[in-house]
Amino acid sequence: MTTVSLRLRSVLEAQEETLLAPYATLSRDATRRHPLDATNPEEDFRTQFARDRDRILHARAFRRLKHKTQVYVPHTADHPRTRLTHTLEVAQLARTMARALGLNEDLTEAIALGHDLGHTPFGHSGEKVLARILAGKEPSCPLPASVVGEVGTFKHNYHSLRVVDLLEQRYPTPGLNLTDPVREGILKHTSWNPDLPFPLPDREGLRLHQPCHLEGQVVALADEIAQQTHDLEDGLANEAVSLSAVEPLGLVAQAIEILGDRYRQERSAFRRAAALQRTLIHLLVTDAVRHTARQLGELAATFGLGDRASWQRFWAASPRELVAFSPHMQPLFAELKAFIYQFIINHQEVNLQDHRAQLVLTGLFRAYYSNPLTLPPYVLLRFSEVSGRPYLRDLPHGQAQEEVTTHYHPDPRFVRILVDHLAGMSDRFALSEFEKLYHPTVGSW
C-alpha cells in the first residue's frame, strides 16, 4: 500500500524556503495584529498567506463586489466587468507575474483578492463623492466645521484596510486579522500618503514610509494592466470607441504586428478585439516581468546579493520600487491610458454614472444624517457601541431628535460610521435604498 505524505503547513513552509527566490516574502516570517486560535498541527494544511486568502474569499465585503461598478454599470447587461471580475483578473495576472519572478503566490493572491474591498458603489465616482462630503465641500450635505476638522477623508485603498482590520465581524477580534504583509499590500496597491488624515484602526505593521514588498508591487502593476486592458475591451464592446480608432496606438500596433494575418483576416470584430486584448496583456506582463528580473539581477550583481539573508539585510536598509515597465514600454502604456481616459472613462454613459453617484450617495447621506432612525439597526448599534450613547430606538418618543442634535451631529465618529455604511453598499442596494427614501411606491411601503 502506498503511503501518502500530507503537505502540512510545516512542509509547505519548508518548500517555500527551497522553491521561492531569495527576495520573496516567506509566510513563516509573517506577523499578525492578534494571535490566531490554536490549530492542531496535524490538521493545518495552509500557510499564513493561504489562510489570509481564504479569509478574504469568505468575507461579506468580497461577496458584495459582484454588484459594484468597475466602469460600466454592471446590472444593465451581462458582460461589463464588475468590481469582482476585475479583482479576479488582477489575481490571475498577479499570480502569473509572481510565479515567473519566484515570489510568494499565496501572498500575491491574497493581496489581489482584498485590494478593492473598500471600493464604494458606482466605482471611483462614489469614492470622490464621499471624499467631498467629508471635506465639507458638498453643499447638499453640510457638516459642522468641527466635524470636518476631525473626521478625515476617504480613499478606497485606506478603506479596504479599514474593512479587513475593523468592519468585517467574523472572528473574536475585529476585522479579518490578516497578516501584516497582506495588510500592507492592500493599502499600497495604489498611491498612499503616510500623513493622509484617514482613521486607520491600526498603523502597526504597514511600513508606511517604505515601498511595498515585491509581491505587493506586483499586485499594484497587475491592477493597472487589468484595468486598462479590460476598460478597453468593455469600451469596444459598448461601442464607445471603434477598433479603427484604437489601431494607430503604438502598443496596439505592436500587438497587431505580432498577430499578423490572424488579426487582419479575421472577419469578426469581436474576435479581433479579444485577440487584441490578450496580446496587449501578454506584451505588458512580459515586459514587466523581464524588466523587473533585469533590475533584480543588477542589484544582486552590484551588492553581492546571493542568499536570502543578504537580500533581507539589503531590503531592510534600502527598499526599492522595482516592479515596473521598461523605459520602452512606459510611454506606450501612458498613451494607451490617456486614450482610454479620453474616449471611454470620459464617455457620456460613464459620466451619467458619475451623476448618478452624486445624486444617490448625497441623497442617502443627507437622509441618514438628518434622521438617523432611517438607518438599519446594526448601524445605530455600532454608534452606540463606540460612543457609549443610548441606542437611539430605545429612547422615549420625542427625545430622539434632541439626542441626534446634541450627540450625533457633533460627533465625527457618527459621520465616519455613515460613510462606512455607504461605502459598503453595492450599486443595487444603494439605488434600492434611494428609491425607498425619495420615490416611495405602494410596494416599498
PDB file of N, CA, C and O in Angstrom, residues 279-348:
ATOM      1  N   THR A 279      -3.329  39.870 -26.444  1.00  0.00           N
ATOM      2  CA  THR A 279      -1.968  40.163 -26.885  1.00  0.00           C
ATOM      3  C   THR A 279      -1.416  41.382 -26.163  1.00  0.00           C
ATOM      4  O   THR A 279      -0.232  41.423 -25.805  1.00  0.00           O
ATOM      5  N   LEU A 280      -2.256  42.372 -25.905  1.00  0.00           N
ATOM      6  CA  LEU A 280      -1.824  43.528 -25.110  1.00  0.00           C
ATOM      7  C   LEU A 280      -1.405  43.080 -23.705  1.00  0.00           C
ATOM      8  O   LEU A 280      -0.374  43.516 -23.181  1.00  0.00           O
ATOM      9  N   ILE A 281      -2.205  42.215 -23.095  1.00  0.00           N
ATOM     10  CA  ILE A 281      -1.868  41.714 -21.758  1.00  0.00           C
ATOM     11  C   ILE A 281      -0.534  40.968 -21.814  1.00  0.00           C
ATOM     12  O   ILE A 281       0.335  41.151 -20.945  1.00  0.00           O
ATOM     13  N   HIS A 282      -0.361  40.139 -22.841  1.00  0.00           N
ATOM     14  CA  HIS A 282       0.897  39.399 -22.978  1.00  0.00           C
ATOM     15  C   HIS A 282       2.085  40.352 -23.078  1.00  0.00           C
ATOM     16  O   HIS A 282       3.113  40.156 -22.405  1.00  0.00           O
ATOM     17  N   LEU A 283       1.968  41.373 -23.899  1.00  0.00           N
ATOM     18  CA  LEU A 283       3.068  42.325 -24.070  1.00  0.00           C
ATOM     19  C   LEU A 283       3.387  43.032 -22.755  1.00  0.00           C
ATOM     20  O   LEU A 283       4.557  43.197 -22.386  1.00  0.00           O
ATOM     21  N   LEU A 284       2.362  43.480 -22.041  1.00  0.00           N
ATOM     22  CA  LEU A 284       2.571  44.248 -20.813  1.00  0.00           C
ATOM     23  C   LEU A 284       3.144  43.379 -19.696  1.00  0.00           C
ATOM     24  O   LEU A 284       4.087  43.774 -19.006  1.00  0.00           O
ATOM     25  N   VAL A 285       2.575  42.180 -19.519  1.00  0.00           N
ATOM     26  CA  VAL A 285       3.062  41.289 -18.464  1.00  0.00           C
ATOM     27  C   VAL A 285       4.496  40.852 -18.754  1.00  0.00           C
ATOM     28  O   VAL A 285       5.363  40.859 -17.862  1.00  0.00           O
ATOM     29  N   THR A 286       4.757  40.466 -19.988  1.00  0.00           N
ATOM     30  CA  THR A 286       6.101  40.008 -20.353  1.00  0.00           C
ATOM     31  C   THR A 286       7.130  41.109 -20.149  1.00  0.00           C
ATOM     32  O   THR A 286       8.215  40.879 -19.594  1.00  0.00           O
ATOM     33  N   ASP A 287       6.794  42.317 -20.568  1.00  0.00           N
ATOM     34  CA  ASP A 287       7.719  43.438 -20.403  1.00  0.00           C
ATOM     35  C   ASP A 287       7.994  43.696 -18.922  1.00  0.00           C
ATOM     36  O   ASP A 287       9.148  43.871 -18.522  1.00  0.00           O
ATOM     37  N   ALA A 288       6.943  43.705 -18.111  1.00  0.00           N
ATOM     38  CA  ALA A 288       7.119  43.983 -16.683  1.00  0.00           C
ATOM     39  C   ALA A 288       7.957  42.908 -15.995  1.00  0.00           C
ATOM     40  O   ALA A 288       8.848  43.209 -15.189  1.00  0.00           O
ATOM     41  N   VAL A 289       7.690  41.653 -16.303  1.00  0.00           N
ATOM     42  CA  VAL A 289       8.435  40.556 -15.680  1.00  0.00           C
ATOM     43  C   VAL A 289       9.905  40.616 -16.085  1.00  0.00           C
ATOM     44  O   VAL A 289      10.805  40.507 -15.236  1.00  0.00           O
ATOM     45  N   ARG A 290      10.177  40.797 -17.360  1.00  0.00           N
ATOM     46  CA  ARG A 290      11.566  40.808 -17.827  1.00  0.00           C
ATOM     47  C   ARG A 290      12.324  42.026 -17.284  1.00  0.00           C
ATOM     48  O   ARG A 290      13.483  41.914 -16.865  1.00  0.00           O
ATOM     49  N   HIS A 291      11.690  43.184 -17.282  1.00  0.00           N
ATOM     50  CA  HIS A 291      12.371  44.380 -16.781  1.00  0.00           C
ATOM     51  C   HIS A 291      12.629  44.264 -15.279  1.00  0.00           C
ATOM     52  O   HIS A 291      13.723  44.621 -14.800  1.00  0.00           O
ATOM     53  N   THR A 292      11.650  43.754 -14.530  1.00  0.00           N
ATOM     54  CA  THR A 292      11.842  43.580 -13.088  1.00  0.00           C
ATOM     55  C   THR A 292      12.958  42.575 -12.809  1.00  0.00           C
ATOM     56  O   THR A 292      13.797  42.794 -11.923  1.00  0.00           O
ATOM     57  N   ALA A 293      12.980  41.470 -13.575  1.00  0.00           N
ATOM     58  CA  ALA A 293      14.044  40.478 -13.393  1.00  0.00           C
ATOM     59  C   ALA A 293      15.415  41.085 -13.678  1.00  0.00           C
ATOM     60  O   ALA A 293      16.393  40.797 -12.964  1.00  0.00           O
ATOM     61  N   ARG A 294      15.491  41.934 -14.710  1.00  0.00           N
ATOM     62  CA  ARG A 294      16.774  42.583 -15.010  1.00  0.00           C
ATOM     63  C   ARG A 294      17.213  43.469 -13.851  1.00  0.00           C
ATOM     64  O   ARG A 294      18.389  43.473 -13.458  1.00  0.00           O
ATOM     65  N   GLN A 295      16.285  44.218 -13.297  1.00  0.00           N
ATOM     66  CA  GLN A 295      16.631  45.102 -12.182  1.00  0.00           C
ATOM     67  C   GLN A 295      17.075  44.306 -10.954  1.00  0.00           C
ATOM     68  O   GLN A 295      18.034  44.688 -10.270  1.00  0.00           O
ATOM     69  N   LEU A 296      16.403  43.215 -10.676  1.00  0.00           N
ATOM     70  CA  LEU A 296      16.796  42.374  -9.551  1.00  0.00           C
ATOM     71  C   LEU A 296      18.188  41.776  -9.786  1.00  0.00           C
ATOM     72  O   LEU A 296      19.014  41.708  -8.864  1.00  0.00           O
ATOM     73  N   GLY A 297      18.447  41.345 -11.022  1.00  0.00           N
ATOM     74  CA  GLY A 297      19.760  40.802 -11.342  1.00  0.00           C
ATOM     75  C   GLY A 297      20.862  41.830 -11.201  1.00  0.00           C
ATOM     76  O   GLY A 297      21.957  41.526 -10.697  1.00  0.00           O
ATOM     77  N   GLU A 298      20.591  43.066 -11.613  1.00  0.00           N
ATOM     78  CA  GLU A 298      21.593  44.130 -11.483  1.00  0.00           C
ATOM     79  C   GLU A 298      21.872  44.436 -10.009  1.00  0.00           C
ATOM     80  O   GLU A 298      23.024  44.656  -9.617  1.00  0.00           O
ATOM     81  N   LEU A 299      20.834  44.435  -9.188  1.00  0.00           N
ATOM     82  CA  LEU A 299      21.046  44.659  -7.758  1.00  0.00           C
ATOM     83  C   LEU A 299      21.884  43.542  -7.152  1.00  0.00           C
ATOM     84  O   LEU A 299      22.795  43.793  -6.350  1.00  0.00           O
ATOM     85  N   ALA A 300      21.562  42.305  -7.520  1.00  0.00           N
ATOM     86  CA  ALA A 300      22.303  41.172  -6.979  1.00  0.00           C
ATOM     87  C   ALA A 300      23.781  41.262  -7.338  1.00  0.00           C
ATOM     88  O   ALA A 300      24.658  41.007  -6.497  1.00  0.00           O
ATOM     89  N   ALA A 301      24.058  41.657  -8.601  1.00  0.00           N
ATOM     90  CA  ALA A 301      25.446  41.748  -9.039  1.00  0.00           C
ATOM     91  C   ALA A 301      26.168  42.920  -8.373  1.00  0.00           C
ATOM     92  O   ALA A 301      27.331  42.810  -7.980  1.00  0.00           O
ATOM     93  N   THR A 302      25.479  44.039  -8.226  1.00  0.00           N
ATOM     94  CA  THR A 302      26.110  45.237  -7.675  1.00  0.00           C
ATOM     95  C   THR A 302      26.418  45.102  -6.197  1.00  0.00           C
ATOM     96  O   THR A 302      27.488  45.514  -5.723  1.00  0.00           O
ATOM     97  N   PHE A 303      25.487  44.501  -5.445  1.00  0.00           N
ATOM     98  CA  PHE A 303      25.633  44.468  -3.990  1.00  0.00           C
ATOM     99  C   PHE A 303      25.982  43.078  -3.463  1.00  0.00           C
ATOM    100  O   PHE A 303      25.996  42.861  -2.249  1.00  0.00           O
ATOM    101  N   GLY A 304      26.233  42.133  -4.358  1.00  0.00           N
ATOM    102  CA  GLY A 304      26.615  40.796  -3.933  1.00  0.00           C
ATOM    103  C   GLY A 304      25.520  40.074  -3.177  1.00  0.00           C
ATOM    104  O   GLY A 304      25.780  39.448  -2.145  1.00  0.00           O
ATOM    105  N   LEU A 305      24.311  40.152  -3.694  1.00  0.00           N
ATOM    106  CA  LEU A 305      23.164  39.541  -3.020  1.00  0.00           C
ATOM    107  C   LEU A 305      22.951  38.141  -3.568  1.00  0.00           C
ATOM    108  O   LEU A 305      22.440  37.973  -4.684  1.00  0.00           O
ATOM    109  N   GLY A 306      23.306  37.135  -2.797  1.00  0.00           N
ATOM    110  CA  GLY A 306      23.194  35.778  -3.301  1.00  0.00           C
ATOM    111  C   GLY A 306      22.207  34.908  -2.548  1.00  0.00           C
ATOM    112  O   GLY A 306      21.541  34.073  -3.144  1.00  0.00           O
ATOM    113  N   ASP A 307      22.101  35.107  -1.243  1.00  0.00           N
ATOM    114  CA  ASP A 307      21.213  34.252  -0.461  1.00  0.00           C
ATOM    115  C   ASP A 307      20.123  35.091   0.204  1.00  0.00           C
ATOM    116  O   ASP A 307      20.098  36.319   0.120  1.00  0.00           O
ATOM    117  N   ARG A 308      19.214  34.405   0.878  1.00  0.00           N
ATOM    118  CA  ARG A 308      18.058  35.088   1.486  1.00  0.00           C
ATOM    119  C   ARG A 308      18.489  36.083   2.556  1.00  0.00           C
ATOM    120  O   ARG A 308      17.940  37.178   2.663  1.00  0.00           O
ATOM    121  N   ALA A 309      19.476  35.725   3.337  1.00  0.00           N
ATOM    122  CA  ALA A 309      19.917  36.609   4.424  1.00  0.00           C
ATOM    123  C   ALA A 309      20.459  37.925   3.869  1.00  0.00           C
ATOM    124  O   ALA A 309      20.178  39.005   4.407  1.00  0.00           O
ATOM    125  N   SER A 310      21.238  37.859   2.790  1.00  0.00           N
ATOM    126  CA  SER A 310      21.799  39.089   2.212  1.00  0.00           C
ATOM    127  C   SER A 310      20.706  39.956   1.608  1.00  0.00           C
ATOM    128  O   SER A 310      20.751  41.189   1.719  1.00  0.00           O
ATOM    129  N   TRP A 311      19.705  39.341   0.971  1.00  0.00           N
ATOM    130  CA  TRP A 311      18.590  40.118   0.426  1.00  0.00           C
ATOM    131  C   TRP A 311      17.791  40.775   1.552  1.00  0.00           C
ATOM    132  O   TRP A 311      17.362  41.931   1.427  1.00  0.00           O
ATOM    133  N   GLN A 312      17.560  40.056   2.634  1.00  0.00           N
ATOM    134  CA  GLN A 312      16.802  40.623   3.751  1.00  0.00           C
ATOM    135  C   GLN A 312      17.525  41.822   4.350  1.00  0.00           C
ATOM    136  O   GLN A 312      16.894  42.837   4.668  1.00  0.00           O
ATOM    137  N   ARG A 313      18.843  41.719   4.506  1.00  0.00           N
ATOM    138  CA  ARG A 313      19.611  42.855   5.024  1.00  0.00           C
ATOM    139  C   ARG A 313      19.538  44.037   4.066  1.00  0.00           C
ATOM    140  O   ARG A 313      19.394  45.191   4.494  1.00  0.00           O
ATOM    141  N   PHE A 314      19.598  43.749   2.763  1.00  0.00           N
ATOM    142  CA  PHE A 314      19.552  44.816   1.761  1.00  0.00           C
ATOM    143  C   PHE A 314      18.198  45.516   1.784  1.00  0.00           C
ATOM    144  O   PHE A 314      18.126  46.753   1.796  1.00  0.00           O
ATOM    145  N   TRP A 315      17.097  44.735   1.799  1.00  0.00           N
ATOM    146  CA  TRP A 315      15.759  45.344   1.796  1.00  0.00           C
ATOM    147  C   TRP A 315      15.521  46.164   3.056  1.00  0.00           C
ATOM    148  O   TRP A 315      14.879  47.220   3.009  1.00  0.00           O
ATOM    149  N   ALA A 316      16.025  45.682   4.174  1.00  0.00           N
ATOM    150  CA  ALA A 316      15.836  46.413   5.430  1.00  0.00           C
ATOM    151  C   ALA A 316      16.523  47.775   5.382  1.00  0.00           C
ATOM    152  O   ALA A 316      16.008  48.771   5.913  1.00  0.00           O
ATOM    153  N   ALA A 317      17.672  47.844   4.719  1.00  0.00           N
ATOM    154  CA  ALA A 317      18.428  49.100   4.660  1.00  0.00           C
ATOM    155  C   ALA A 317      18.043  49.964   3.472  1.00  0.00           C
ATOM    156  O   ALA A 317      18.130  51.192   3.533  1.00  0.00           O
ATOM    157  N   SER A 318      17.599  49.344   2.362  1.00  0.00           N
ATOM    158  CA  SER A 318      17.381  50.105   1.132  1.00  0.00           C
ATOM    159  C   SER A 318      16.260  49.507   0.294  1.00  0.00           C
ATOM    160  O   SER A 318      16.489  48.943  -0.779  1.00  0.00           O
ATOM    161  N   PRO A 319      15.000  49.595   0.768  1.00  0.00           N
ATOM    162  CA  PRO A 319      13.880  49.068  -0.028  1.00  0.00           C
ATOM    163  C   PRO A 319      13.717  49.844  -1.323  1.00  0.00           C
ATOM    164  O   PRO A 319      14.003  51.042  -1.385  1.00  0.00           O
ATOM    165  N   ARG A 320      13.262  49.174  -2.370  1.00  0.00           N
ATOM    166  CA  ARG A 320      13.179  49.797  -3.695  1.00  0.00           C
ATOM    167  C   ARG A 320      11.820  49.528  -4.346  1.00  0.00           C
ATOM    168  O   ARG A 320      11.184  48.511  -4.089  1.00  0.00           O
ATOM    169  N   GLU A 321      11.430  50.447  -5.231  1.00  0.00           N
ATOM    170  CA  GLU A 321      10.328  50.199  -6.156  1.00  0.00           C
ATOM    171  C   GLU A 321      10.932  49.567  -7.401  1.00  0.00           C
ATOM    172  O   GLU A 321      11.642  50.227  -8.170  1.00  0.00           O
ATOM    173  N   LEU A 322      10.674  48.292  -7.634  1.00  0.00           N
ATOM    174  CA  LEU A 322      11.347  47.574  -8.712  1.00  0.00           C
ATOM    175  C   LEU A 322      10.401  46.987  -9.752  1.00  0.00           C
ATOM    176  O   LEU A 322      10.812  46.772 -10.894  1.00  0.00           O
ATOM    177  N   VAL A 323       9.184  46.674  -9.386  1.00  0.00           N
ATOM    178  CA  VAL A 323       8.254  46.047 -10.326  1.00  0.00           C
ATOM    179  C   VAL A 323       7.661  47.144 -11.205  1.00  0.00           C
ATOM    180  O   VAL A 323       6.887  47.985 -10.742  1.00  0.00           O
ATOM    181  N   ALA A 324       8.070  47.155 -12.466  1.00  0.00           N
ATOM    182  CA  ALA A 324       7.689  48.269 -13.343  1.00  0.00           C
ATOM    183  C   ALA A 324       7.848  47.858 -14.796  1.00  0.00           C
ATOM    184  O   ALA A 324       8.447  46.827 -15.118  1.00  0.00           O
ATOM    185  N   PHE A 325       7.294  48.684 -15.682  1.00  0.00           N
ATOM    186  CA  PHE A 325       7.518  48.516 -17.118  1.00  0.00           C
ATOM    187  C   PHE A 325       8.906  49.034 -17.478  1.00  0.00           C
ATOM    188  O   PHE A 325       9.487  49.872 -16.777  1.00  0.00           O
ATOM    189  N   SER A 326       9.406  48.576 -18.595  1.00  0.00           N
ATOM    190  CA  SER A 326      10.688  49.060 -19.098  1.00  0.00           C
ATOM    191  C   SER A 326      10.551  50.489 -19.605  1.00  0.00           C
ATOM    192  O   SER A 326       9.426  50.959 -19.890  1.00  0.00           O
ATOM    193  N   PRO A 327      11.650  51.223 -19.745  1.00  0.00           N
ATOM    194  CA  PRO A 327      11.578  52.583 -20.311  1.00  0.00           C
ATOM    195  C   PRO A 327      10.940  52.603 -21.692  1.00  0.00           C
ATOM    196  O   PRO A 327      10.309  53.605 -22.067  1.00  0.00           O
ATOM    197  N   HIS A 328      11.093  51.539 -22.455  1.00  0.00           N
ATOM    198  CA  HIS A 328      10.457  51.465 -23.779  1.00  0.00           C
ATOM    199  C   HIS A 328       8.933  51.370 -23.648  1.00  0.00           C
ATOM    200  O   HIS A 328       8.187  51.989 -24.427  1.00  0.00           O
ATOM    201  N   MET A 329       8.449  50.592 -22.667  1.00  0.00           N
ATOM    202  CA  MET A 329       7.022  50.345 -22.550  1.00  0.00           C
ATOM    203  C   MET A 329       6.283  51.497 -21.877  1.00  0.00           C
ATOM    204  O   MET A 329       5.096  51.730 -22.172  1.00  0.00           O
ATOM    205  N   GLN A 330       6.922  52.225 -20.999  1.00  0.00           N
ATOM    206  CA  GLN A 330       6.225  53.244 -20.222  1.00  0.00           C
ATOM    207  C   GLN A 330       5.473  54.266 -21.074  1.00  0.00           C
ATOM    208  O   GLN A 330       4.292  54.534 -20.816  1.00  0.00           O
ATOM    209  N   PRO A 331       6.084  54.875 -22.112  1.00  0.00           N
ATOM    210  CA  PRO A 331       5.315  55.836 -22.916  1.00  0.00           C
ATOM    211  C   PRO A 331       4.195  55.177 -23.718  1.00  0.00           C
ATOM    212  O   PRO A 331       3.156  55.807 -23.964  1.00  0.00           O
ATOM    213  N   LEU A 332       4.383  53.933 -24.132  1.00  0.00           N
ATOM    214  CA  LEU A 332       3.328  53.234 -24.876  1.00  0.00           C
ATOM    215  C   LEU A 332       2.122  52.982 -23.970  1.00  0.00           C
ATOM    216  O   LEU A 332       0.972  53.156 -24.391  1.00  0.00           O
ATOM    217  N   PHE A 333       2.387  52.587 -22.733  1.00  0.00           N
ATOM    218  CA  PHE A 333       1.291  52.357 -21.787  1.00  0.00           C
ATOM    219  C   PHE A 333       0.610  53.670 -21.428  1.00  0.00           C
ATOM    220  O   PHE A 333      -0.616  53.737 -21.309  1.00  0.00           O
ATOM    221  N   ALA A 334       1.400  54.735 -21.271  1.00  0.00           N
ATOM    222  CA  ALA A 334       0.822  56.048 -20.953  1.00  0.00           C
ATOM    223  C   ALA A 334      -0.083  56.526 -22.082  1.00  0.00           C
ATOM    224  O   ALA A 334      -1.148  57.116 -21.833  1.00  0.00           O
ATOM    225  N   GLU A 335       0.309  56.278 -23.336  1.00  0.00           N
ATOM    226  CA  GLU A 335      -0.529  56.668 -24.477  1.00  0.00           C
ATOM    227  C   GLU A 335      -1.847  55.899 -24.455  1.00  0.00           C
ATOM    228  O   GLU A 335      -2.927  56.472 -24.673  1.00  0.00           O
ATOM    229  N   LEU A 336      -1.777  54.583 -24.192  1.00  0.00           N
ATOM    230  CA  LEU A 336      -2.991  53.771 -24.121  1.00  0.00           C
ATOM    231  C   LEU A 336      -3.906  54.268 -23.004  1.00  0.00           C
ATOM    232  O   LEU A 336      -5.121  54.413 -23.186  1.00  0.00           O
ATOM    233  N   LYS A 337      -3.323  54.554 -21.855  1.00  0.00           N
ATOM    234  CA  LYS A 337      -4.102  55.001 -20.699  1.00  0.00           C
ATOM    235  C   LYS A 337      -4.780  56.343 -20.980  1.00  0.00           C
ATOM    236  O   LYS A 337      -5.944  56.541 -20.624  1.00  0.00           O
ATOM    237  N   ALA A 338      -4.066  57.260 -21.611  1.00  0.00           N
ATOM    238  CA  ALA A 338      -4.645  58.567 -21.945  1.00  0.00           C
ATOM    239  C   ALA A 338      -5.799  58.418 -22.929  1.00  0.00           C
ATOM    240  O   ALA A 338      -6.828  59.101 -22.824  1.00  0.00           O
ATOM    241  N   PHE A 339      -5.644  57.519 -23.908  1.00  0.00           N
ATOM    242  CA  PHE A 339      -6.707  57.266 -24.880  1.00  0.00           C
ATOM    243  C   PHE A 339      -7.950  56.728 -24.182  1.00  0.00           C
ATOM    244  O   PHE A 339      -9.077  57.175 -24.452  1.00  0.00           O
ATOM    245  N   ILE A 340      -7.753  55.759 -23.295  1.00  0.00           N
ATOM    246  CA  ILE A 340      -8.894  55.154 -22.596  1.00  0.00           C
ATOM    247  C   ILE A 340      -9.606  56.192 -21.736  1.00  0.00           C
ATOM    248  O   ILE A 340     -10.840  56.237 -21.696  1.00  0.00           O
ATOM    249  N   TYR A 341      -8.841  57.045 -21.082  1.00  0.00           N
ATOM    250  CA  TYR A 341      -9.478  58.080 -20.266  1.00  0.00           C
ATOM    251  C   TYR A 341     -10.308  59.023 -21.131  1.00  0.00           C
ATOM    252  O   TYR A 341     -11.450  59.347 -20.796  1.00  0.00           O
ATOM    253  N   GLN A 342      -9.740  59.456 -22.262  1.00  0.00           N
ATOM    254  CA  GLN A 342     -10.420  60.449 -23.088  1.00  0.00           C
ATOM    255  C   GLN A 342     -11.683  59.905 -23.735  1.00  0.00           C
ATOM    256  O   GLN A 342     -12.719  60.579 -23.751  1.00  0.00           O
ATOM    257  N   PHE A 343     -11.632  58.666 -24.228  1.00  0.00           N
ATOM    258  CA  PHE A 343     -12.732  58.170 -25.050  1.00  0.00           C
ATOM    259  C   PHE A 343     -13.626  57.151 -24.346  1.00  0.00           C
ATOM    260  O   PHE A 343     -14.716  56.876 -24.843  1.00  0.00           O
ATOM    261  N   ILE A 344     -13.190  56.591 -23.224  1.00  0.00           N
ATOM    262  CA  ILE A 344     -14.008  55.590 -22.533  1.00  0.00           C
ATOM    263  C   ILE A 344     -14.419  56.088 -21.152  1.00  0.00           C
ATOM    264  O   ILE A 344     -15.610  56.187 -20.848  1.00  0.00           O
ATOM    265  N   ILE A 345     -13.445  56.431 -20.319  1.00  0.00           N
ATOM    266  CA  ILE A 345     -13.770  56.921 -18.975  1.00  0.00           C
ATOM    267  C   ILE A 345     -14.560  58.219 -19.058  1.00  0.00           C
ATOM    268  O   ILE A 345     -15.417  58.493 -18.210  1.00  0.00           O
ATOM    269  N   ASN A 346     -14.280  59.023 -20.087  1.00  0.00           N
ATOM    270  CA  ASN A 346     -14.958  60.314 -20.240  1.00  0.00           C
ATOM    271  C   ASN A 346     -16.184  60.227 -21.141  1.00  0.00           C
ATOM    272  O   ASN A 346     -16.737  61.250 -21.545  1.00  0.00           O
ATOM    273  N   HIS A 347     -16.619  59.019 -21.448  1.00  0.00           N
ATOM    274  CA  HIS A 347     -17.767  58.820 -22.344  1.00  0.00           C
ATOM    275  C   HIS A 347     -19.066  59.234 -21.644  1.00  0.00           C
ATOM    276  O   HIS A 347     -19.154  59.251 -20.412  1.00  0.00           O
ATOM    277  N   GLN A 348     -20.071  59.549 -22.446  1.00  0.00           N
ATOM    278  CA  GLN A 348     -21.342  60.018 -21.890  1.00  0.00           C
ATOM    279  C   GLN A 348     -21.935  59.028 -20.890  1.00  0.00           C
ATOM    280  O   GLN A 348     -22.389  59.417 -19.811  1.00  0.00           O
TER     281      GLN A 348
END
